[in-house]
Amino acid sequence: MRRILVVGGGYAGFYAAWGLEKRLRPSEAELTVVDPRPYMTYQPFLPEVTAGSIEARHAAVSLRRHLKRTRIVAGAVTEIDHANRHVVVRPAEGPEFELEYDEIVVTAGAVTRKFPIPGITEEAIGMKHMEEAVAIRDRLLTSFDRASALEPGPARRKLLTVTFVGGGFSGVEGFAELLSLATALLKPYPEISRDELSFHLVEAQGRILPEVTDKPGRWVVRSLEERGAHVHLNTQLRSAVDGHVVLSTGEEFDSALIVWTAGNAANPVVHNHTDLPIDERGLLLVRADLRVGTETDPVPGAWGAGDDAAVPDLASPVPGARTVPNAQHAVRQGKLLARNLTAHVRGRAPKPYVHHGLGSVATLGIGKGIFQYRRIVITGLLAWLMHRGYHVLAVPSWERKVRVLAIWLTAAFFGRDIVSLASVEHPRDAFVSGGDPIR
């Protein structure tokens, strides 16, 4: 029996393991997935989780529920020793241990890219994981509660100021969705006026949304500014100490919520703790058929896909191009990897990965969106409906599709739930204080 180990339960890892379960007989392979989280995060839904349009649990796909024949190991792989066919796993509790394998699938994913900017580590929240999206939403709701009890002044202005750093898809979608939530909150919070809201999007380049062309990108900037947002292009964040934001343009302001979405970096396990070949960016060197290695020198028993893999983009006219790290590629690479590894186990040749993009679609808040496929650009309500339609079909399992659709339909009739559960971050406070507000 072939022992197949999948490192990472994200998009590529989940779909690879799911596909292997469907294709391989129980007598052919023993499957194991190692991931510190017990679920796969459907990341395109994170902006809507942030805005309260989707329940957080419905944007997470349980590994144990859907991978019924796979051993799920709750832990993080800290070292890959392919020469000896084993990995080192650090569990949440207990000592590290080794797992042996015959075939390894490396889909560890990328990590949030950070820069040595004063205050960022202490003040900022990322937007790559479910708990981050929930924390952003709860912090905004809590800020509204606190600001409504304050007189106008610096403390109130800080609570109502939000700063996003990074103008890529996740940053723009999260920023626009949170702006939509804040605008909707003005009705139940009559103490707060629209001109008190201060939303800042900071981007180091001269444009946002590099996945679309210049004209649609400029339309998104205009749309955000018409809704009261401040978009700072060609601007860098210099400091965020104690929530005091300093920009390279000289502008300064206090912000109670700072969200960092300035791109991805290579996973440290792949970059620093493996003997598998990597490229100059620290990504796993992967062939077109998703085997690790080069076209002339594949590494036996090693496969890779997703954001931590440098996969040749055979659909691109540019020689030597690599696939971009997005959900479209990760899902399709995971599915093909399962087919190719099954073929390999059964003595057949794997097929190369070729995927022509389906276009780019983004949500910009309730009823607002943008879609581009080549020269075709659609904006507004239709693009927003296309975004929702595509992703409700793309999220894994009918159970999740129905849950998400039910939440959207409920919100259409009753609006968004605006209850903050930030107190769950400190569940013992009420018990320790005994309800005494002075303690």
CSV table of C-alpha atoms in Angstrom, one decimal:
chain,number,residue,atom,x,y,z
A,1,MET,CA,0.0,0.0,0.0
A,2,ARG,CA,1.4,3.4,-1.0
A,3,ARG,CA,1.6,6.0,1.8
A,4,ILE,CA,0.6,9.4,0.5
A,5,LEU,CA,1.2,12.4,2.7
A,6,VAL,CA,-0.4,15.8,1.9
A,7,VAL,CA,1.2,18.8,3.6
A,8,GLY,CA,-1.4,21.5,4.0
A,9,GLY,CA,-5.2,21.3,3.8
A,10,GLY,CA,-5.9,24.5,1.9
A,11,TYR,CA,-7.4,24.7,-1.6
A,12,ALA,CA,-4.8,22.6,-3.4
A,13,GLY,CA,-4.3,20.1,-0.6
A,14,PHE,CA,-8.0,19.6,0.1
A,15,TYR,CA,-8.9,19.0,-3.5
A,16,ALA,CA,-5.9,16.8,-4.0
A,17,ALA,CA,-6.9,14.6,-1.0
A,18,TRP,CA,-10.6,14.7,-1.9
A,19,GLY,CA,-9.8,13.6,-5.5
A,20,LEU,CA,-7.4,10.8,-4.3
A,21,GLU,CA,-10.1,9.4,-2.0
A,22,LYS,CA,-12.5,9.2,-4.9
A,23,ARG,CA,-10.0,7.7,-7.4
A,24,LEU,CA,-7.8,5.3,-5.3
A,25,ARG,CA,-9.1,2.1,-3.8
A,26,PRO,CA,-8.6,1.7,0.0
A,27,SER,CA,-6.1,-1.1,-0.8
A,28,GLU,CA,-4.0,1.1,-3.1
A,29,ALA,CA,-3.1,4.0,-0.8
A,30,GLU,CA,-3.1,5.2,2.8
A,31,LEU,CA,-3.8,9.0,2.8
A,32,THR,CA,-2.7,11.5,5.4
A,33,VAL,CA,-3.3,15.3,5.6
A,34,VAL,CA,-1.3,17.4,8.0
A,35,ASP,CA,-2.6,20.9,8.8
A,36,PRO,CA,-2.8,23.0,12.0
A,37,ARG,CA,-6.5,23.9,11.2
A,38,PRO,CA,-9.3,21.3,11.0
A,39,TYR,CA,-10.8,23.0,8.0
A,40,MET,CA,-10.2,24.5,4.5
A,41,THR,CA,-10.9,28.2,4.3
A,42,TYR,CA,-12.8,29.3,1.2
A,43,GLN,CA,-10.9,32.5,1.0
A,44,PRO,CA,-13.0,34.3,-1.6
A,45,PHE,CA,-15.7,34.5,1.1
A,46,LEU,CA,-13.5,36.2,3.7
A,47,PRO,CA,-14.4,39.7,2.6
A,48,GLU,CA,-18.1,38.8,3.1
A,49,VAL,CA,-17.4,37.2,6.4
A,50,THR,CA,-15.7,40.5,7.3
A,51,ALA,CA,-18.8,42.4,6.3
A,52,GLY,CA,-21.2,39.9,8.1
A,53,SER,CA,-22.8,38.8,4.8
A,54,ILE,CA,-21.7,35.2,5.4
A,55,GLU,CA,-21.5,33.2,8.7
A,56,ALA,CA,-17.9,32.4,9.4
A,57,ARG,CA,-18.4,28.6,9.8
A,58,HIS,CA,-20.1,28.5,6.4
A,59,ALA,CA,-17.0,29.7,4.7
A,60,ALA,CA,-14.9,26.9,6.2
A,61,VAL,CA,-15.0,23.3,4.9
A,62,SER,CA,-14.4,20.6,7.5
A,63,LEU,CA,-11.6,18.3,6.6
A,64,ARG,CA,-12.9,15.4,8.7
A,65,ARG,CA,-16.4,15.7,7.4
A,66,HIS,CA,-15.4,15.4,3.7
A,67,LEU,CA,-12.2,13.4,3.9
A,68,LYS,CA,-13.7,10.2,5.3
A,69,ARG,CA,-10.8,7.8,4.4
A,70,THR,CA,-8.0,10.2,5.2
A,71,ARG,CA,-6.1,10.4,8.4
A,72,ILE,CA,-6.1,14.1,9.6
A,73,VAL,CA,-3.2,15.1,11.7
A,74,ALA,CA,-3.6,18.4,13.6
A,75,GLY,CA,-0.2,20.0,13.5
A,76,ALA,CA,2.3,21.9,11.4
A,77,VAL,CA,5.1,20.3,9.3
A,78,THR,CA,8.3,22.0,10.4
A,79,GLU,CA,10.7,20.0,8.2
A,80,ILE,CA,10.6,17.9,5.0
A,81,ASP,CA,13.4,15.4,4.6
A,82,HIS,CA,12.6,13.9,1.2
A,83,ALA,CA,15.9,12.0,1.0
A,84,ASN,CA,14.8,9.9,3.9
A,85,ARG,CA,11.0,10.2,3.1
A,86,HIS,CA,9.8,11.6,6.3
A,87,VAL,CA,8.5,14.9,7.7
A,88,VAL,CA,8.7,16.4,11.2
A,89,VAL,CA,5.3,17.4,12.7
A,90,ARG,CA,4.8,19.9,15.5
A,91,PRO,CA,1.3,19.2,17.1
A,92,ALA,CA,-0.6,21.8,19.1
A,93,GLU,CA,0.0,19.7,22.2
A,94,GLY,CA,2.8,17.3,22.9
A,95,PRO,CA,6.3,16.7,21.5
A,96,GLU,CA,7.2,16.7,17.8
A,97,PHE,CA,7.1,13.4,15.9
A,98,GLU,CA,8.0,12.1,12.5
A,99,LEU,CA,5.7,10.8,9.7
A,100,GLU,CA,7.0,8.5,7.0
A,101,TYR,CA,5.7,8.5,3.4
A,102,ASP,CA,6.2,7.1,-0.1
A,103,GLU,CA,4.7,10.0,-2.0
A,104,ILE,CA,4.5,13.6,-0.7
A,105,VAL,CA,2.1,16.3,-1.9
A,106,VAL,CA,3.4,19.7,-0.8
A,107,THR,CA,0.5,22.2,-0.8
A,108,ALA,CA,1.5,24.2,2.3
A,109,GLY,CA,0.3,27.5,0.8
A,110,ALA,CA,1.9,31.0,1.0
A,111,VAL,CA,2.0,33.2,4.1
A,112,THR,CA,1.3,36.9,4.5
A,113,ARG,CA,4.2,39.1,3.4
A,114,LYS,CA,5.3,41.5,6.1
A,115,PHE,CA,7.8,44.4,6.1
A,116,PRO,CA,9.8,45.8,9.1
A,117,ILE,CA,7.5,48.7,9.6
A,118,PRO,CA,7.2,50.0,13.2
A,119,GLY,CA,4.0,49.1,14.9
A,120,ILE,CA,2.7,46.6,12.2
A,121,THR,CA,3.3,43.5,14.2
A,122,GLU,CA,1.7,44.9,17.3
A,123,GLU,CA,-1.3,46.7,15.7
A,124,ALA,CA,-2.3,45.1,12.3
A,125,ILE,CA,-4.5,42.2,11.5
A,126,GLY,CA,-4.1,40.1,8.4
A,127,MET,CA,-6.9,38.9,6.2
A,128,LYS,CA,-5.8,35.4,5.1
A,129,HIS,CA,-7.6,33.2,7.7
A,130,MET,CA,-11.1,32.9,9.1
A,131,GLU,CA,-10.3,34.2,12.6
A,132,GLU,CA,-8.8,37.3,11.1
A,133,ALA,CA,-11.9,38.1,9.1
A,134,VAL,CA,-14.1,37.6,12.2
A,135,ALA,CA,-11.8,39.7,14.3
A,136,ILE,CA,-11.9,42.6,11.8
A,137,ARG,CA,-15.7,42.5,11.7
A,138,ASP,CA,-16.1,42.4,15.5
A,139,ARG,CA,-13.5,45.1,16.0
A,140,LEU,CA,-15.5,47.5,13.7
A,141,LEU,CA,-18.8,46.7,15.4
A,142,THR,CA,-17.2,47.2,18.8
A,143,SER,CA,-15.7,50.5,17.7
A,144,PHE,CA,-19.2,51.7,16.7
A,145,ASP,CA,-20.5,50.8,20.1
A,146,ARG,CA,-17.7,52.6,21.9
A,147,ALA,CA,-17.8,55.7,19.6
A,148,SER,CA,-21.5,56.1,20.1
A,149,ALA,CA,-21.0,56.7,23.8
A,150,LEU,CA,-18.2,59.3,23.3
A,151,GLU,CA,-18.3,63.0,22.6
A,152,PRO,CA,-16.8,64.2,19.3
A,153,GLY,CA,-13.0,64.3,19.7
A,154,PRO,CA,-9.7,62.4,19.0
A,155,ALA,CA,-10.8,59.2,20.7
A,156,ARG,CA,-14.0,59.0,18.7
A,157,ARG,CA,-12.3,59.8,15.4
A,158,LYS,CA,-9.7,57.1,16.0
A,159,LEU,CA,-12.5,54.5,16.6
A,160,LEU,CA,-14.2,55.4,13.4
A,161,THR,CA,-11.0,55.3,11.3
A,162,VAL,CA,-10.1,52.2,9.3
A,163,THR,CA,-6.9,51.6,7.3
A,164,PHE,CA,-6.2,48.8,4.8
A,165,VAL,CA,-2.7,48.4,3.5
A,166,GLY,CA,-2.5,46.7,0.1
A,167,GLY,CA,-4.5,47.2,-3.1
A,168,GLY,CA,-4.7,43.6,-4.4
A,169,PHE,CA,-7.9,41.6,-4.7
A,170,SER,CA,-8.1,40.6,-1.0
A,171,GLY,CA,-7.4,44.1,0.2
A,172,VAL,CA,-9.8,45.9,-2.1
A,173,GLU,CA,-12.6,43.4,-1.6
A,174,GLY,CA,-12.2,43.5,2.2
A,175,PHE,CA,-11.9,47.2,2.3
A,176,ALA,CA,-15.0,47.7,0.1
A,177,GLU,CA,-17.1,45.2,2.0
A,178,LEU,CA,-16.2,46.7,5.4
A,179,LEU,CA,-17.0,50.1,4.0
A,180,SER,CA,-20.4,48.7,3.0
A,181,LEU,CA,-20.9,47.4,6.5
A,182,ALA,CA,-19.9,50.7,8.1
A,183,THR,CA,-22.3,52.6,5.9
A,184,ALA,CA,-25.1,50.2,6.8
A,185,LEU,CA,-24.4,50.7,10.5
A,186,LEU,CA,-25.2,54.4,10.3
A,187,LYS,CA,-28.9,53.7,10.5
A,188,PRO,CA,-28.9,51.7,13.8
A,189,TYR,CA,-26.3,54.2,15.2
A,190,PRO,CA,-28.0,57.6,14.7
A,191,GLU,CA,-25.3,59.1,17.1
A,192,ILE,CA,-22.7,58.7,14.3
A,193,SER,CA,-22.8,60.6,11.0
A,194,ARG,CA,-21.4,59.6,7.7
A,195,ASP,CA,-18.8,62.3,7.6
A,196,GLU,CA,-17.3,60.9,10.8
A,197,LEU,CA,-16.3,57.7,9.0
A,198,SER,CA,-12.7,57.7,7.7
A,199,PHE,CA,-11.7,54.7,5.5
A,200,HIS,CA,-8.2,54.7,4.1
A,201,LEU,CA,-6.8,52.3,1.4
A,202,VAL,CA,-3.0,52.5,1.1
A,203,GLU,CA,-1.2,51.1,-2.0
A,204,ALA,CA,2.5,51.4,-2.8
A,205,GLN,CA,1.9,51.2,-6.6
A,206,GLY,CA,0.2,53.7,-8.9
A,207,ARG,CA,-3.0,51.5,-9.2
A,208,ILE,CA,-5.0,48.9,-7.5
A,209,LEU,CA,-6.3,45.5,-8.6
A,210,PRO,CA,-3.3,44.4,-10.8
A,211,GLU,CA,-5.5,41.5,-12.0
A,212,VAL,CA,-7.6,43.8,-14.1
A,213,THR,CA,-6.6,46.4,-16.7
A,214,ASP,CA,-6.0,50.1,-16.0
A,215,LYS,CA,-9.5,51.5,-16.9
A,216,PRO,CA,-11.5,49.1,-14.7
A,217,GLY,CA,-8.9,49.7,-11.9
A,218,ARG,CA,-9.5,53.5,-12.1
A,219,TRP,CA,-13.3,52.9,-12.1
A,220,VAL,CA,-12.9,51.0,-8.8
A,221,VAL,CA,-10.9,53.9,-7.3
A,222,ARG,CA,-13.6,56.4,-8.4
A,223,SER,CA,-16.4,54.1,-7.0
A,224,LEU,CA,-14.7,53.9,-3.6
A,225,GLU,CA,-14.0,57.6,-3.4
A,226,GLU,CA,-17.6,58.4,-4.3
A,227,ARG,CA,-18.6,56.3,-1.3
A,228,GLY,CA,-16.4,58.5,1.0
A,229,ALA,CA,-13.2,56.4,1.0
A,230,HIS,CA,-9.6,57.8,0.8
A,231,VAL,CA,-7.5,55.9,-1.7
A,232,HIS,CA,-3.7,56.6,-1.3
A,233,LEU,CA,-1.8,55.5,-4.5
A,234,ASN,CA,2.0,55.6,-4.8
A,235,THR,CA,2.0,55.7,-1.0
A,236,GLN,CA,3.8,53.6,1.6
A,237,LEU,CA,3.1,53.0,5.3
A,238,ARG,CA,5.9,54.3,7.3
A,239,SER,CA,4.7,53.7,10.9
A,240,ALA,CA,1.7,52.4,12.8
A,241,VAL,CA,2.9,52.6,16.4
A,242,ASP,CA,0.0,52.7,18.8
A,243,GLY,CA,-2.4,53.0,15.9
A,244,HIS,CA,-0.9,56.3,14.7
A,245,VAL,CA,-0.6,55.9,11.0
A,246,VAL,CA,2.2,57.8,9.2
A,247,LEU,CA,2.3,57.7,5.4
A,248,SER,CA,5.1,58.4,3.0
A,249,THR,CA,3.2,61.5,1.7
A,250,GLY,CA,3.5,63.0,5.2
A,251,GLU,CA,-0.2,62.5,6.1
A,252,GLU,CA,-0.8,61.2,9.7
A,253,PHE,CA,-3.9,60.0,11.5
A,254,ASP,CA,-5.0,57.7,14.3
A,255,SER,CA,-6.7,54.4,13.3
A,256,ALA,CA,-8.3,51.9,15.6
A,257,LEU,CA,-8.3,49.2,12.9
A,258,ILE,CA,-5.4,48.5,10.6
A,259,VAL,CA,-5.6,45.6,8.2
A,260,TRP,CA,-2.5,44.3,6.4
A,261,THR,CA,-3.1,42.7,2.9
A,262,ALA,CA,0.2,43.6,1.2
A,263,GLY,CA,0.7,40.3,-0.7
A,264,ASN,CA,2.1,36.8,-0.1
A,265,ALA,CA,5.5,35.4,0.7
A,266,ALA,CA,7.0,31.9,0.4
A,267,ASN,CA,6.0,29.4,3.1
A,268,PRO,CA,9.0,29.2,5.5
A,269,VAL,CA,8.8,25.4,5.5
A,270,VAL,CA,9.3,25.2,1.8
A,271,HIS,CA,11.7,28.2,1.7
A,272,ASN,CA,14.0,27.1,4.6
A,273,HIS,CA,13.2,23.6,5.9
A,274,THR,CA,13.2,21.1,3.0
A,275,ASP,CA,15.7,19.4,0.7
A,276,LEU,CA,13.3,19.7,-2.2
A,277,PRO,CA,14.4,22.1,-5.0
A,278,ILE,CA,13.1,25.7,-4.8
A,279,ASP,CA,13.4,28.7,-7.1
A,280,GLU,CA,14.8,32.2,-6.5
A,281,ARG,CA,11.6,33.3,-4.8
A,282,GLY,CA,11.6,30.4,-2.3
A,283,LEU,CA,8.8,28.5,-4.1
A,284,LEU,CA,8.8,24.8,-4.8
A,285,LEU,CA,10.1,24.1,-8.2
A,286,VAL,CA,7.3,22.2,-10.0
A,287,ARG,CA,7.0,20.7,-13.5
A,288,ALA,CA,3.9,21.2,-15.7
A,289,ASP,CA,2.6,17.7,-14.7
A,290,LEU,CA,2.9,18.9,-11.0
A,291,ARG,CA,5.8,16.7,-10.1
A,292,VAL,CA,8.5,18.4,-8.2
A,293,GLY,CA,11.7,19.1,-10.2
A,294,THR,CA,12.6,20.2,-13.7
A,295,GLU,CA,11.5,18.9,-17.0
A,296,THR,CA,14.7,16.9,-17.4
A,297,ASP,CA,15.1,16.0,-13.7
A,298,PRO,CA,11.9,15.1,-11.8
A,299,VAL,CA,12.2,14.3,-8.1
A,300,PRO,CA,10.7,10.8,-7.5
A,301,GLY,CA,7.8,10.7,-5.0
A,302,ALA,CA,7.3,14.4,-4.7
A,303,TRP,CA,4.4,16.6,-6.0
A,304,GLY,CA,3.4,20.2,-5.5
A,305,ALA,CA,0.6,22.7,-6.3
A,306,GLY,CA,-1.0,25.9,-5.0
A,307,ASP,CA,0.5,29.1,-3.8
A,308,ASP,CA,3.8,27.6,-2.6
A,309,ALA,CA,4.6,26.0,-6.0
A,310,ALA,CA,6.1,27.6,-9.1
A,311,VAL,CA,4.0,25.9,-11.7
A,312,PRO,CA,4.7,26.6,-15.4
A,313,ASP,CA,1.8,28.5,-17.1
A,314,LEU,CA,1.4,26.7,-20.4
A,315,ALA,CA,-1.5,28.9,-21.3
A,316,SER,CA,0.5,32.1,-21.2
A,317,PRO,CA,2.2,33.5,-24.3
A,318,VAL,CA,5.1,34.6,-22.2
A,319,PRO,CA,8.0,32.1,-22.2
A,320,GLY,CA,8.8,30.8,-18.7
A,321,ALA,CA,5.7,32.3,-17.1
A,322,ARG,CA,4.4,30.8,-13.9
A,323,THR,CA,0.8,30.5,-12.8
A,324,VAL,CA,-0.3,33.3,-10.4
A,325,PRO,CA,-1.2,32.4,-6.8
A,326,ASN,CA,-5.0,32.5,-6.9
A,327,ALA,CA,-8.0,30.2,-6.1
A,328,GLN,CA,-8.7,29.3,-9.7
A,329,HIS,CA,-5.3,27.8,-10.2
A,330,ALA,CA,-5.0,26.2,-6.7
A,331,VAL,CA,-8.4,24.3,-7.1
A,332,ARG,CA,-7.6,23.1,-10.6
A,333,GLN,CA,-4.1,22.1,-9.8
A,334,GLY,CA,-5.3,20.1,-6.8
A,335,LYS,CA,-7.8,18.3,-8.9
A,336,LEU,CA,-5.3,17.5,-11.6
A,337,LEU,CA,-2.7,16.5,-9.0
A,338,ALA,CA,-5.1,13.8,-7.7
A,339,ARG,CA,-5.7,12.5,-11.3
A,340,ASN,CA,-1.9,12.5,-12.1
A,341,LEU,CA,-0.9,10.8,-8.8
A,342,THR,CA,-3.6,8.2,-9.3
A,343,ALA,CA,-2.2,7.6,-12.9
A,344,HIS,CA,1.3,7.4,-11.5
A,345,VAL,CA,0.3,4.8,-8.9
A,346,ARG,CA,-1.3,2.7,-11.6
A,347,GLY,CA,1.6,3.0,-14.0
A,348,ARG,CA,0.2,5.6,-16.4
A,349,ALA,CA,1.8,8.9,-17.4
A,350,PRO,CA,0.6,12.2,-15.8
A,351,LYS,CA,-0.8,15.0,-17.9
A,352,PRO,CA,0.4,18.7,-17.9
A,353,TYR,CA,-1.5,21.5,-16.2
A,354,VAL,CA,-3.0,23.9,-18.7
A,355,HIS,CA,-5.7,26.4,-17.6
A,356,HIS,CA,-7.0,29.4,-19.5
A,357,GLY,CA,-8.3,32.0,-17.0
A,358,LEU,CA,-12.0,32.6,-16.6
A,359,GLY,CA,-11.6,36.3,-15.9
A,360,SER,CA,-11.5,38.2,-12.7
A,361,VAL,CA,-14.5,39.1,-10.5
A,362,ALA,CA,-14.6,41.1,-7.3
A,363,THR,CA,-17.2,42.1,-4.8
A,364,LEU,CA,-17.2,45.8,-3.7
A,365,GLY,CA,-20.0,45.7,-1.2
A,366,ILE,CA,-23.7,44.8,-1.3
A,367,GLY,CA,-24.9,45.3,-4.9
A,368,LYS,CA,-21.5,46.5,-6.2
A,369,GLY,CA,-18.9,44.5,-8.1
A,370,ILE,CA,-16.6,44.3,-11.1
A,371,PHE,CA,-15.9,41.6,-13.6
A,372,GLN,CA,-13.4,41.5,-16.5
A,373,TYR,CA,-12.7,38.8,-19.1
A,374,ARG,CA,-10.2,40.0,-21.7
A,375,ARG,CA,-11.8,43.2,-23.0
A,376,ILE,CA,-15.3,42.5,-21.5
A,377,VAL,CA,-15.8,44.6,-18.4
A,378,ILE,CA,-19.0,44.5,-16.3
A,379,THR,CA,-19.6,46.7,-13.2
A,380,GLY,CA,-22.3,47.3,-10.6
A,381,LEU,CA,-25.1,45.0,-9.6
A,382,LEU,CA,-24.7,42.4,-12.5
A,383,ALA,CA,-21.0,41.9,-11.6
A,384,TRP,CA,-21.9,41.5,-8.0
A,385,LEU,CA,-24.5,38.8,-8.8
A,386,MET,CA,-22.0,37.1,-11.1
A,387,HIS,CA,-19.5,37.1,-8.1
A,388,ARG,CA,-22.1,35.5,-5.8
A,389,GLY,CA,-23.3,33.0,-8.4
A,390,TYR,CA,-19.8,31.8,-9.3
A,391,HIS,CA,-18.6,31.3,-5.8
A,392,VAL,CA,-21.8,29.6,-4.5
A,393,LEU,CA,-21.2,27.1,-7.3
A,394,ALA,CA,-17.5,26.9,-6.6
A,395,VAL,CA,-17.5,26.3,-2.8
A,396,PRO,CA,-17.0,22.6,-2.1
A,397,SER,CA,-20.0,20.3,-1.3
A,398,TRP,CA,-23.7,20.9,-1.6
A,399,GLU,CA,-24.0,21.2,2.1
A,400,ARG,CA,-21.9,24.4,2.1
A,401,LYS,CA,-23.6,25.8,-1.1
A,402,VAL,CA,-27.1,25.5,0.6
A,403,ARG,CA,-25.9,27.0,3.9
A,404,VAL,CA,-24.3,30.0,2.1
A,405,LEU,CA,-27.3,30.5,-0.2
A,406,ALA,CA,-29.7,30.4,2.8
A,407,ILE,CA,-27.6,33.1,4.7
A,408,TRP,CA,-27.8,35.3,1.6
A,409,LEU,CA,-31.5,34.9,1.2
A,410,THR,CA,-32.1,35.5,4.9
A,411,ALA,CA,-30.0,38.7,4.8
A,412,ALA,CA,-32.0,39.9,1.8
A,413,PHE,CA,-35.2,39.9,3.9
A,414,PHE,CA,-33.8,40.8,7.4
A,415,GLY,CA,-30.4,42.5,6.7
A,416,ARG,CA,-27.0,41.7,8.2
A,417,ASP,CA,-26.5,40.6,11.7
A,418,ILE,CA,-24.7,43.4,13.5
A,419,VAL,CA,-23.9,41.8,16.8
A,420,SER,CA,-20.2,41.8,17.9
A,421,LEU,CA,-18.8,38.8,19.6
A,422,ALA,CA,-15.4,40.3,20.3
A,423,SER,CA,-15.8,39.2,23.9
A,424,VAL,CA,-15.2,35.6,22.9
A,425,GLU,CA,-11.5,36.5,22.6
A,426,HIS,CA,-11.5,36.9,26.4
A,427,PRO,CA,-14.1,34.4,27.6
A,428,ARG,CA,-13.1,34.4,31.3
A,429,ASP,CA,-13.4,38.2,31.9
A,430,ALA,CA,-17.0,38.1,33.0
A,431,PHE,CA,-16.3,35.1,35.3
A,432,VAL,CA,-13.3,36.7,36.9
A,433,SER,CA,-14.9,40.1,37.4
A,434,GLY,CA,-18.2,38.6,38.6
A,435,GLY,CA,-20.1,41.3,36.7
A,436,ASP,CA,-18.4,44.2,38.6
A,437,PRO,CA,-17.5,46.8,35.9
A,438,ILE,CA,-15.0,48.4,38.3
A,439,ARG,CA,-12.8,45.4,38.6
